[in-house]
Amino acid sequence: RVGELEAELAAIGGDKNGLAGALAEAEATVTQLREDAAVTAAATGGLDEQLNGLKEKLTASTAKLASVEEKLAAEKTAKSDLAAALSEAEAKVAEVESQRAELHASVDTAAKRQ
């Protein structure tokens, strides 16, 4: 049977030694591909860890931004409330000054009559 296979191999232009060399080369290529796949898997794992770390930082930064925006909104509200209180106080001061001026005018008029 070996002789028949050798004859068939010779008929298609090959020999045992050439076939053994091609098989060894194919096995080396498979080994190299496996090593490359392992390196790629390790690199992918490292990238996955980096990506997860970046996602965690993004989540933390987003939460911090929301907190800062909330504080900013509260500060704006407080500023608006203070501005309203200041306007109200200024209006009261103007009213009191007006009443004071009227009172002085009344006192002056009463003093002139006497």
Short mmCIF file of C-alpha atoms in Angstrom, two decimals:
data_model
loop_
_atom_site.label_atom_id
_atom_site.label_comp_id
_atom_site.label_asym_id
_atom_site.label_seq_id
_atom_site.Cartn_x
_atom_site.Cartn_y
_atom_site.Cartn_z
CA ARG A 1 0.00 0.00 0.00
CA VAL A 2 2.91 2.37 0.78
CA GLY A 3 4.23 1.79 -2.68
CA GLU A 4 0.85 2.70 -4.17
CA LEU A 5 0.71 5.91 -2.16
CA GLU A 6 4.26 6.78 -3.17
CA ALA A 7 3.30 6.15 -6.77
CA GLU A 8 0.25 8.41 -6.43
CA LEU A 9 2.37 11.04 -4.77
CA ALA A 10 4.95 10.84 -7.52
CA ALA A 11 2.15 11.11 -10.09
CA ILE A 12 1.00 14.42 -8.61
CA GLY A 13 4.57 15.68 -8.47
CA GLY A 14 5.50 15.17 -4.84
CA ASP A 15 7.58 12.93 -2.66
CA LYS A 16 7.64 11.94 0.99
CA ASN A 17 10.44 14.33 1.89
CA GLY A 18 8.77 17.30 0.21
CA LEU A 19 5.47 16.47 1.90
CA ALA A 20 7.16 16.11 5.29
CA GLY A 21 8.79 19.52 4.82
CA ALA A 22 5.48 21.12 3.87
CA LEU A 23 3.83 19.51 6.90
CA ALA A 24 6.60 20.79 9.20
CA GLU A 25 6.22 24.27 7.72
CA ALA A 26 2.45 24.15 8.21
CA GLU A 27 2.92 23.02 11.82
CA ALA A 28 5.35 25.91 12.44
CA THR A 29 2.84 28.33 10.93
CA VAL A 30 0.08 26.96 13.17
CA THR A 31 2.35 27.29 16.22
CA GLN A 32 3.22 30.88 15.28
CA LEU A 33 -0.47 31.70 14.75
CA ARG A 34 -1.29 30.27 18.18
CA GLU A 35 1.46 32.38 19.78
CA ASP A 36 0.19 35.47 17.93
CA ALA A 37 -3.35 34.70 19.11
CA ALA A 38 -2.11 34.42 22.71
CA VAL A 39 -0.29 37.77 22.43
CA THR A 40 -3.39 39.34 20.89
CA ALA A 41 -5.60 37.91 23.64
CA ALA A 42 -3.25 39.30 26.31
CA ALA A 43 -3.21 42.71 24.62
CA THR A 44 -6.99 42.64 24.31
CA GLY A 45 -7.27 41.82 28.01
CA GLY A 46 -5.03 44.79 28.83
CA LEU A 47 -7.12 47.03 26.62
CA ASP A 48 -10.29 45.75 28.26
CA GLU A 49 -8.86 46.67 31.67
CA GLN A 50 -7.91 50.14 30.41
CA LEU A 51 -11.37 50.59 28.91
CA ASN A 52 -13.06 49.55 32.15
CA GLY A 53 -10.82 51.95 34.09
CA LEU A 54 -11.71 54.78 31.71
CA LYS A 55 -15.41 53.95 32.00
CA GLU A 56 -15.16 54.12 35.79
CA LYS A 57 -13.39 57.49 35.58
CA LEU A 58 -16.03 58.75 33.17
CA THR A 59 -18.81 57.65 35.51
CA ALA A 60 -17.11 59.37 38.46
CA SER A 61 -16.49 62.54 36.43
CA THR A 62 -20.10 62.58 35.23
CA ALA A 63 -21.33 62.28 38.82
CA LYS A 64 -18.97 65.04 39.95
CA LEU A 65 -20.11 67.28 37.10
CA ALA A 66 -23.75 66.71 38.06
CA SER A 67 -22.91 67.62 41.66
CA VAL A 68 -21.08 70.79 40.60
CA GLU A 69 -23.95 71.77 38.30
CA GLU A 70 -26.39 71.23 41.17
CA LYS A 71 -24.29 73.41 43.48
CA LEU A 72 -24.00 76.05 40.77
CA ALA A 73 -27.77 76.10 40.33
CA ALA A 74 -28.19 76.48 44.11
CA GLU A 75 -25.67 79.35 44.13
CA LYS A 76 -27.50 81.05 41.28
CA THR A 77 -30.78 80.70 43.17
CA ALA A 78 -29.19 82.12 46.32
CA LYS A 79 -27.72 85.02 44.32
CA SER A 80 -31.12 85.73 42.79
CA ASP A 81 -32.76 85.60 46.23
CA LEU A 82 -30.14 88.00 47.63
CA ALA A 83 -30.62 90.38 44.71
CA ALA A 84 -34.38 90.36 45.31
CA ALA A 85 -33.87 91.01 49.05
CA LEU A 86 -31.46 93.84 48.24
CA SER A 87 -33.95 95.41 45.85
CA GLU A 88 -36.68 95.12 48.47
CA ALA A 89 -34.43 96.70 51.12
CA GLU A 90 -33.46 99.53 48.78
CA ALA A 91 -37.14 100.18 48.06
CA LYS A 92 -37.88 100.29 51.80
CA VAL A 93 -34.97 102.69 52.38
CA ALA A 94 -36.27 104.95 49.61
CA GLU A 95 -39.77 104.82 51.16
CA VAL A 96 -38.42 105.66 54.62
CA GLU A 97 -36.33 108.52 53.20
CA SER A 98 -39.41 109.84 51.43
CA GLN A 99 -41.46 109.64 54.64
CA ARG A 100 -38.62 111.34 56.51
CA ALA A 101 -38.51 114.14 53.95
CA GLU A 102 -42.30 114.56 54.27
CA LEU A 103 -42.00 114.62 58.06
CA HIS A 104 -39.25 117.26 57.92
CA ALA A 105 -41.35 119.29 55.54
CA SER A 106 -44.33 119.04 57.91
CA VAL A 107 -42.15 120.03 60.89
CA ASP A 108 -40.74 122.99 58.94
CA THR A 109 -44.24 124.08 57.92
CA ALA A 110 -45.51 123.78 61.51
CA ALA A 111 -42.52 125.74 62.81
CA LYS A 112 -43.12 128.54 60.32
CA ARG A 113 -46.75 128.85 61.39
CA GLN A 114 -45.84 129.44 64.98
#
